[in-house]
Short mmCIF file of C-alpha atoms and ligand atoms in Angstrom, two decimals:
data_model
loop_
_atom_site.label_atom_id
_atom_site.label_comp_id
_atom_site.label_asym_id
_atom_site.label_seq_id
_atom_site.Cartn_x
_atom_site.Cartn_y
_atom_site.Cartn_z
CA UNK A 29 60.52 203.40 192.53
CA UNK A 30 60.24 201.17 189.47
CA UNK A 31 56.61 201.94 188.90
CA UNK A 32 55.89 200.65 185.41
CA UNK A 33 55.35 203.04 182.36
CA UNK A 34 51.77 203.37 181.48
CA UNK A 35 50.73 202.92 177.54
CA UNK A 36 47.53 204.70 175.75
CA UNK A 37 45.81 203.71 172.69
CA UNK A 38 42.68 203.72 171.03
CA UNK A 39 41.42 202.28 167.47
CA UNK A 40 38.38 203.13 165.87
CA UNK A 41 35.21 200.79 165.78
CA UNK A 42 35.34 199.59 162.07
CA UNK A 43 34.00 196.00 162.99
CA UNK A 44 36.93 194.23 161.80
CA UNK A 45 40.34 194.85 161.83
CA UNK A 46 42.71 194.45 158.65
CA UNK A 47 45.58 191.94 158.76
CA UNK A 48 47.58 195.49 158.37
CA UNK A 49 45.92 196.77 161.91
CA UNK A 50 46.49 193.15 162.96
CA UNK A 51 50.32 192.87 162.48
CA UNK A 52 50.87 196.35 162.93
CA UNK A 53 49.00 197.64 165.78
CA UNK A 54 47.17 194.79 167.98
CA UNK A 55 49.09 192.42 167.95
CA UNK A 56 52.01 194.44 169.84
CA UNK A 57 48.96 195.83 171.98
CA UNK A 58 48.55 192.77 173.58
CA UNK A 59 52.48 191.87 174.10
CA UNK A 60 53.13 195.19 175.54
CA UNK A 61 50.86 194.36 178.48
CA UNK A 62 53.83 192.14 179.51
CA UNK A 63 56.11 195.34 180.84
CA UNK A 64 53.71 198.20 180.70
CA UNK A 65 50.51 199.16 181.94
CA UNK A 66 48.28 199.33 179.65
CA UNK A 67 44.47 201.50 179.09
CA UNK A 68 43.35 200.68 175.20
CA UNK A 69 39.78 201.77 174.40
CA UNK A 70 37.35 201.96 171.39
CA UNK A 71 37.21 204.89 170.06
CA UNK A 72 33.39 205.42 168.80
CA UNK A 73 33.40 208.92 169.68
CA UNK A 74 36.21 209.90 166.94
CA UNK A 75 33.92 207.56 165.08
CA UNK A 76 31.54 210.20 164.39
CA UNK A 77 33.36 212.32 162.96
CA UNK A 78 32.53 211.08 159.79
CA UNK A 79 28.98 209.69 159.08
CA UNK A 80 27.84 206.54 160.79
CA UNK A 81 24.75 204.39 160.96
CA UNK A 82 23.99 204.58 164.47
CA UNK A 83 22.71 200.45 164.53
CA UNK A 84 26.08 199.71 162.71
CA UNK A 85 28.26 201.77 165.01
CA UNK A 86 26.65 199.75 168.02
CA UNK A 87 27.48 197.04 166.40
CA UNK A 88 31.04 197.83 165.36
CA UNK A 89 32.16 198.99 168.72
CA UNK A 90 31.06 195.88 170.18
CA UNK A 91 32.60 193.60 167.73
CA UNK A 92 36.01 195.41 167.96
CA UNK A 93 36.09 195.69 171.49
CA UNK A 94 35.46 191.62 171.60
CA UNK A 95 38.29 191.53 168.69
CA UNK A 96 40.60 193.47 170.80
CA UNK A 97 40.43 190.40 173.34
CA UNK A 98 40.14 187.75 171.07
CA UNK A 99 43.66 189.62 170.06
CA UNK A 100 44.71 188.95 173.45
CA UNK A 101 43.96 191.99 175.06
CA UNK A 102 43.34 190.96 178.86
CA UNK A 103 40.46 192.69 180.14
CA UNK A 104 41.71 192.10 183.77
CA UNK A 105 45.22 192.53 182.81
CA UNK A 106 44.69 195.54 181.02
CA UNK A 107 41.98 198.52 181.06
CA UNK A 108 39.56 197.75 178.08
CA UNK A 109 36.79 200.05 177.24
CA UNK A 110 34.69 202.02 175.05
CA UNK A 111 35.92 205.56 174.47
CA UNK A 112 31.73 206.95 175.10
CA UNK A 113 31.43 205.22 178.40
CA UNK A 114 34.25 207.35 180.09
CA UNK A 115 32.46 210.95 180.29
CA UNK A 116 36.00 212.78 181.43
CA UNK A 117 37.09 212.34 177.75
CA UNK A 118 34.62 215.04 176.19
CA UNK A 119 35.25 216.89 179.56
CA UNK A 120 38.48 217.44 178.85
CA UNK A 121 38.27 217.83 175.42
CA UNK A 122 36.83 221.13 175.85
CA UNK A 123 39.43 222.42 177.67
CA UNK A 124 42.18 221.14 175.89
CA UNK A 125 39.81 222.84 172.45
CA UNK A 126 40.49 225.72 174.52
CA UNK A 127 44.31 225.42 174.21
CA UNK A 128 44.77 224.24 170.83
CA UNK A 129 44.91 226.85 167.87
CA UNK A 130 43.11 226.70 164.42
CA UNK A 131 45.61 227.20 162.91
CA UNK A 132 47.33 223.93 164.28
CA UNK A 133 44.30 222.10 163.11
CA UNK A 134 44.05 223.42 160.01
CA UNK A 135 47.48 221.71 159.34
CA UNK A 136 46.59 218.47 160.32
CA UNK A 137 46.68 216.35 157.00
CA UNK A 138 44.29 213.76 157.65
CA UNK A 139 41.92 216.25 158.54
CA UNK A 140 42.84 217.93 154.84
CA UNK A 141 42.44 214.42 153.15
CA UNK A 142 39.04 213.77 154.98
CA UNK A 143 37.41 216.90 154.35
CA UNK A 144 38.47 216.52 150.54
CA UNK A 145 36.72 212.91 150.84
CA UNK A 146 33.66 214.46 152.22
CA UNK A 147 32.98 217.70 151.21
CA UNK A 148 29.83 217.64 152.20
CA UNK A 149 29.85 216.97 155.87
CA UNK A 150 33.35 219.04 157.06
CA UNK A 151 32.00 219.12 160.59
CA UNK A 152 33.59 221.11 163.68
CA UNK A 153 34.35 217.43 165.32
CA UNK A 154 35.88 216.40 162.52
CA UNK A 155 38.57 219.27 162.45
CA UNK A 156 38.91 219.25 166.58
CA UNK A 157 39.53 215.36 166.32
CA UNK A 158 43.05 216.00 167.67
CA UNK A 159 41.85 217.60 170.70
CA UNK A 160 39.80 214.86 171.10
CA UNK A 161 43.13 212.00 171.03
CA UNK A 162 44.97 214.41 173.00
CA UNK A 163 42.47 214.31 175.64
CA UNK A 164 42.55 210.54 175.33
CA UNK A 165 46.14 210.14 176.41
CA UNK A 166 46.27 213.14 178.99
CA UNK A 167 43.18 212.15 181.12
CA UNK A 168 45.25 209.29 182.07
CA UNK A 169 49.11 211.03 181.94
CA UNK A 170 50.25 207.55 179.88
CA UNK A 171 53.95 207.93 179.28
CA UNK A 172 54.15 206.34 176.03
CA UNK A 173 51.49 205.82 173.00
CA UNK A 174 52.23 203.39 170.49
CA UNK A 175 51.03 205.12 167.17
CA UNK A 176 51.28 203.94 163.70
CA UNK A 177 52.77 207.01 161.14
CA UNK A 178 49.47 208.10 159.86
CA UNK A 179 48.58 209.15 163.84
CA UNK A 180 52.01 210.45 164.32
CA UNK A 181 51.31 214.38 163.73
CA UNK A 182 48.09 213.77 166.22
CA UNK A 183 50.35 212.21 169.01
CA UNK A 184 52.77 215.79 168.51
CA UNK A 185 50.25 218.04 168.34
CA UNK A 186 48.97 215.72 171.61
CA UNK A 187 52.33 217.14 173.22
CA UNK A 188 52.07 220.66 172.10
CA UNK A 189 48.90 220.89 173.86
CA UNK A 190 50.23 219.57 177.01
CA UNK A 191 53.07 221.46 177.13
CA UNK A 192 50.89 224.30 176.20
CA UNK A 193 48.54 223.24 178.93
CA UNK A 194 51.82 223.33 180.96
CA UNK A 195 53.01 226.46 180.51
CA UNK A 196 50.01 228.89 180.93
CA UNK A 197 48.47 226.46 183.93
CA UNK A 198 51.97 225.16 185.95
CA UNK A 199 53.13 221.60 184.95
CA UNK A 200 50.40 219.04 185.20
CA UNK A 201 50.15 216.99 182.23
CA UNK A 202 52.88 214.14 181.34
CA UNK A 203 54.28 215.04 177.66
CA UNK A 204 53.73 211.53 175.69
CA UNK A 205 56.22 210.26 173.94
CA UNK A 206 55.53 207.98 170.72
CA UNK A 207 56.03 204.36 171.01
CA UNK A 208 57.90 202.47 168.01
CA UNK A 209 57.77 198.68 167.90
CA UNK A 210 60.21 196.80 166.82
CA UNK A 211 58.41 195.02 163.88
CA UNK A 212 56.96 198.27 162.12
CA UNK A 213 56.01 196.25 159.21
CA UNK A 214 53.93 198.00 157.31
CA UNK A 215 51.32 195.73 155.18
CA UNK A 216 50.54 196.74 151.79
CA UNK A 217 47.21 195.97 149.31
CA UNK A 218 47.36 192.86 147.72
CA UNK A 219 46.28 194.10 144.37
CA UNK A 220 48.62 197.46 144.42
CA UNK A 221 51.50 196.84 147.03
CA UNK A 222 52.35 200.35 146.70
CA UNK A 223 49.41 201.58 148.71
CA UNK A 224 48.60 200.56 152.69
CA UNK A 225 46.16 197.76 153.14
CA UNK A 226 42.96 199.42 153.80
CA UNK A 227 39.22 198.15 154.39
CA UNK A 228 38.04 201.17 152.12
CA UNK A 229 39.71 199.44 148.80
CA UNK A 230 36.97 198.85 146.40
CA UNK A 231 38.88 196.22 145.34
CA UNK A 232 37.98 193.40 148.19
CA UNK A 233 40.84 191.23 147.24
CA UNK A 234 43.18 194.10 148.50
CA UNK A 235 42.73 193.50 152.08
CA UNK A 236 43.01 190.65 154.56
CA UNK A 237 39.95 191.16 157.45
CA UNK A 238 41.22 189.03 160.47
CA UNK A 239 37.77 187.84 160.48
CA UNK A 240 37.88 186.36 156.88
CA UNK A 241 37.39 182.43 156.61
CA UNK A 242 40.51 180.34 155.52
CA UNK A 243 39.55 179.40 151.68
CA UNK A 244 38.76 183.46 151.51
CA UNK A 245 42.22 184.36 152.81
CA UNK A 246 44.41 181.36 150.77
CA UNK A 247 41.75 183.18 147.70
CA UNK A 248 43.25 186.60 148.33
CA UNK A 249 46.65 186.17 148.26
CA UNK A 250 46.48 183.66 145.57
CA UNK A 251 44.99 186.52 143.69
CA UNK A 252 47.67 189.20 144.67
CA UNK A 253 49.42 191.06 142.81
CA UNK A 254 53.34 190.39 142.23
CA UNK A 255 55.84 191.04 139.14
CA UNK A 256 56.66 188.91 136.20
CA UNK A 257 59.57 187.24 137.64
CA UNK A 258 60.07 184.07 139.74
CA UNK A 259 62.71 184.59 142.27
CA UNK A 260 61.16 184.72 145.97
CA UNK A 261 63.60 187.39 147.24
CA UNK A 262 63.22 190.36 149.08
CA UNK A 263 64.65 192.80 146.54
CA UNK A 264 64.09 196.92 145.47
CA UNK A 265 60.92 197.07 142.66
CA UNK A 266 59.92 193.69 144.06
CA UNK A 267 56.77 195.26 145.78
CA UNK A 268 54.72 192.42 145.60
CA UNK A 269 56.48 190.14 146.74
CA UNK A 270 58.40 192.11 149.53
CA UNK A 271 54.88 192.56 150.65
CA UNK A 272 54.05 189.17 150.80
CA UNK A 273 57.73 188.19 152.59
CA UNK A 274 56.91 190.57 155.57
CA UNK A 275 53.68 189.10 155.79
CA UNK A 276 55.04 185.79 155.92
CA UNK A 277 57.76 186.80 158.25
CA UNK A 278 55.35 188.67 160.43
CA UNK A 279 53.09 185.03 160.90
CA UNK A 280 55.96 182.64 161.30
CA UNK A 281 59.07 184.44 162.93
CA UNK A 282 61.31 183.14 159.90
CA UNK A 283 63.57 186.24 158.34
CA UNK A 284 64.21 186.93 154.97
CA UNK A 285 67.30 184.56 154.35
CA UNK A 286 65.29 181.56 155.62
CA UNK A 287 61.77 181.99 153.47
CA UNK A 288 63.91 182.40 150.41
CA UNK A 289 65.70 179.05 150.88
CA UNK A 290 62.51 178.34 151.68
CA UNK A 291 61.09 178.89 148.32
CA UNK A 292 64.26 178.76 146.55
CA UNK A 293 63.51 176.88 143.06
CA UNK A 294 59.76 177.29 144.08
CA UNK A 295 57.66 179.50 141.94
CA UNK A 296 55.08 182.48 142.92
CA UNK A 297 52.19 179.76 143.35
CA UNK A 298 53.53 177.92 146.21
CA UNK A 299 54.22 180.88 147.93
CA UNK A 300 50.96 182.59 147.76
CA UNK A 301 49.86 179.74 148.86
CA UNK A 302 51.80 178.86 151.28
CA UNK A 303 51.62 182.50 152.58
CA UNK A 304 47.91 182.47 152.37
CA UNK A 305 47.89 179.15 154.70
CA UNK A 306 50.29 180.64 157.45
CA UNK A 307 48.09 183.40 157.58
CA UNK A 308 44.78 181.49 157.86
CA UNK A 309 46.36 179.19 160.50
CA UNK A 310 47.74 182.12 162.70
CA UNK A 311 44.67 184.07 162.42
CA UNK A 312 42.45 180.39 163.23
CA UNK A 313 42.47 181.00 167.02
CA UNK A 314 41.40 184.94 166.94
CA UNK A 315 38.75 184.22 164.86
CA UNK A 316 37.18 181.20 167.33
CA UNK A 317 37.65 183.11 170.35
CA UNK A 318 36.00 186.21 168.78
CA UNK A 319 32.71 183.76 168.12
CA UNK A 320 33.38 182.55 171.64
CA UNK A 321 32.85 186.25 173.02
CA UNK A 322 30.38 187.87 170.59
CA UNK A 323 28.30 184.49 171.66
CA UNK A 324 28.38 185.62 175.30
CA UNK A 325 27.05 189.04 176.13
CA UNK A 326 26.79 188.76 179.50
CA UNK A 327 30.28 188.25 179.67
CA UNK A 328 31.39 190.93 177.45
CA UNK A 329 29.18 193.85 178.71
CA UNK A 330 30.78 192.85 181.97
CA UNK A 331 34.04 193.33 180.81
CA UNK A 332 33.32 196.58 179.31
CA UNK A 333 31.51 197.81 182.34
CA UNK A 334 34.28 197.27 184.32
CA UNK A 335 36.72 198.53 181.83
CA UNK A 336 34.84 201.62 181.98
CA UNK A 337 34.72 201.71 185.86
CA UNK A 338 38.34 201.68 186.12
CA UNK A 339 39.11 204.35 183.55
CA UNK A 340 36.74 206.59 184.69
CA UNK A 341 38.45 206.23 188.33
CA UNK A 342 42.21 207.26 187.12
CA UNK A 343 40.88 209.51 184.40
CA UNK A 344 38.05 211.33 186.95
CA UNK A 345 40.99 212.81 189.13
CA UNK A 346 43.13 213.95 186.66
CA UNK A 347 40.31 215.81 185.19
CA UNK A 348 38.93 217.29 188.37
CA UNK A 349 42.23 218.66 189.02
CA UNK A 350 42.57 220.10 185.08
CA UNK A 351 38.88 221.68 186.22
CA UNK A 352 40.67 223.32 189.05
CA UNK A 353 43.67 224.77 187.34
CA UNK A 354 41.57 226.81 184.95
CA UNK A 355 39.67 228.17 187.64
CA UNK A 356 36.44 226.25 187.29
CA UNK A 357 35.17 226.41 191.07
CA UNK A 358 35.56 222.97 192.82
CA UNK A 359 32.25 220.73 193.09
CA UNK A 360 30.87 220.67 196.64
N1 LIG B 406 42.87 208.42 165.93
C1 LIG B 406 43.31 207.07 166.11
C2 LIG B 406 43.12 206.29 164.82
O1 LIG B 406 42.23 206.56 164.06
C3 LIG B 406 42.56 206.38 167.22
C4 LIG B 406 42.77 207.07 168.50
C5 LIG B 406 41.85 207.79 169.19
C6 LIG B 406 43.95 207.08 169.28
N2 LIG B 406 42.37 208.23 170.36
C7 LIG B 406 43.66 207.82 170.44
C8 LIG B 406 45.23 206.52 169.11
C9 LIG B 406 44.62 208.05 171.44
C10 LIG B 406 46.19 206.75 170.09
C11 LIG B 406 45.88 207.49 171.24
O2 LIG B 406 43.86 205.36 164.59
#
């Protein structure tokens, strides 16, 4: 009767992942596949939304999927695939399009901050996106989906539509509940700690990739921005630094009280440094075993393939039987 609870989520191909993604979304990916089941995909298709280069998409979705493992995301272990390859997820999507109101998408914010960033390409997948997530989490009924705040309105709207679904069909789809980890840091850019690390910063010595080299990495924080005192000390207005402390803390497992004895009589300098050089060390390994995969394609389409195979399997019933409770006739 202890079945374990099954976990959904999905990140968007963008090549490389930020140390922000790293520390506060993949990394706890790959732990929860301790206790939980666990289906994690690429999502390319929410990728379009916005304008790609098809090449560069290819690309992307293969190099993020290989990240994912070099994250340690076990293939076997886990269900690891790309979004496109499991057909039931546009499938459902219309249905669950059918059940969702414009007026609930029309309050979505990111979709309000994307079509403000592209004005000129407000497209209908774009504003159904959330239809499109919801779809991703109820084709498999996953209990829990681990979402960082900027997905949070997506993941309720996600259980509106099921219990939507619910009412007007008879209960069928499992409501999913979010999924907070315990070390929610959130990592800011290193040249305005007030704002999220994000790849999009035209400043490039904002944000961390996972894939950077070590001299690049001890380069960027070296560079980042903190105030004009010395203390090392996790403090109110201390941005900067606080930044850099639950960065620090994140890589090594030491709290607050330890890395300011730590540094205690140290200045800024050391610190970056020294935070710079924890980071490059911890990230050494992902970055090796990503070269080790992207270097073997036989070995990763195989993965994928399979990944595919088994999500198509759980997600191809639950489907079929959403078919049937509309009233689609049943396939012969
Ligand atoms: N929209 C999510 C993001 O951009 C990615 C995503 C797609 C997702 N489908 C999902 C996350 C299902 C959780 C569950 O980060």
């Amino acid at each position: 009767m202890d079945e374990k609870k099954l976990i959904f989520s999905a990140i968007q191909p963008t090549g490389t992942f930020t140390l922000g993604n790293y520390i506060g979304a993949v990394r706890n990916w790959s732990s929860l596949q301790e206790k939980f089941d666990c289906i994690y995909c690429i999502a390319d298709m929410h990728a379009i939304t916005v304008r790609q280069e098809p090449a560069k998409l290819r690309q992307h979705s293969l190099e993020s999927y290989a990240l994912l493992m070099a994250c340690g995301i076990d293939p076997q272990k886990s269900i690891l695939f790309i979004q496109s390859h499991a057909d039931t997820h546009a499938c459902l999507n219309w249905i669950l399009c059918c059940n969702t109101q414009f007026g609930e998408l029309s309050r979505m914010t990111q979709f309000k901050d994307k079509s403000q960033r592209h004005p000129d390409d407000i497209n209908a997948g774009l504003f159904t996106y959330p239809s499109l997530m919801a779809a991703d989490i109820l084709a498999y009924n996953a209990d829990m989906v681990p979402v960082g705040v900027d997905q949070k309105q997506h993941l309720e709207l996600a259980r509106n539509i099921a219990q939507r679904f619910n009412q007007h069909y008879g209960e069928f789809f499992k409501v999913p509940k979010p999924y907070i980890t315990e070390v929610g840091a959130k990592i800011m850019s290193l040249q305005d700690p007030t704002k999220k690390m994000s790849k999009s910063d035209d400043n490039p010595n904002a944000c961390i990739l996972i894939l950077d080299d070590k001299d690049t990495i001890i380069r960027k924080f070296r560079r980042a921005v903190t105030d004009s005192d010395t203390l090392v000390a996790y403090r109110e207005g201390k941005d900067g630094i606080n930044n850099l402390m639950s960065i620090y803390s994140a890589v090594t497992g030491k709290n607050y009280d330890e890395i300011e004895n730590e540094f205690a009589g140290k200045g800024y300098g050391d610190f970056k440094t020294a935070v710079g050089e924890a980071v490059a060390d911890h990230l050494e390994p992902v970055r090796t075993e990503f070269a080790k995969l992207m270097a073997d394609r036989a070995y990763l389409k195989q993965c994928y393939s399979d990944g595919a195979r088994r999500a198509m399997k759980i997600s191809s019933k639950i489907v079929s039987k959403a078919y049937h409770k509309v009233g689609f006739v049943d396939r012969a």
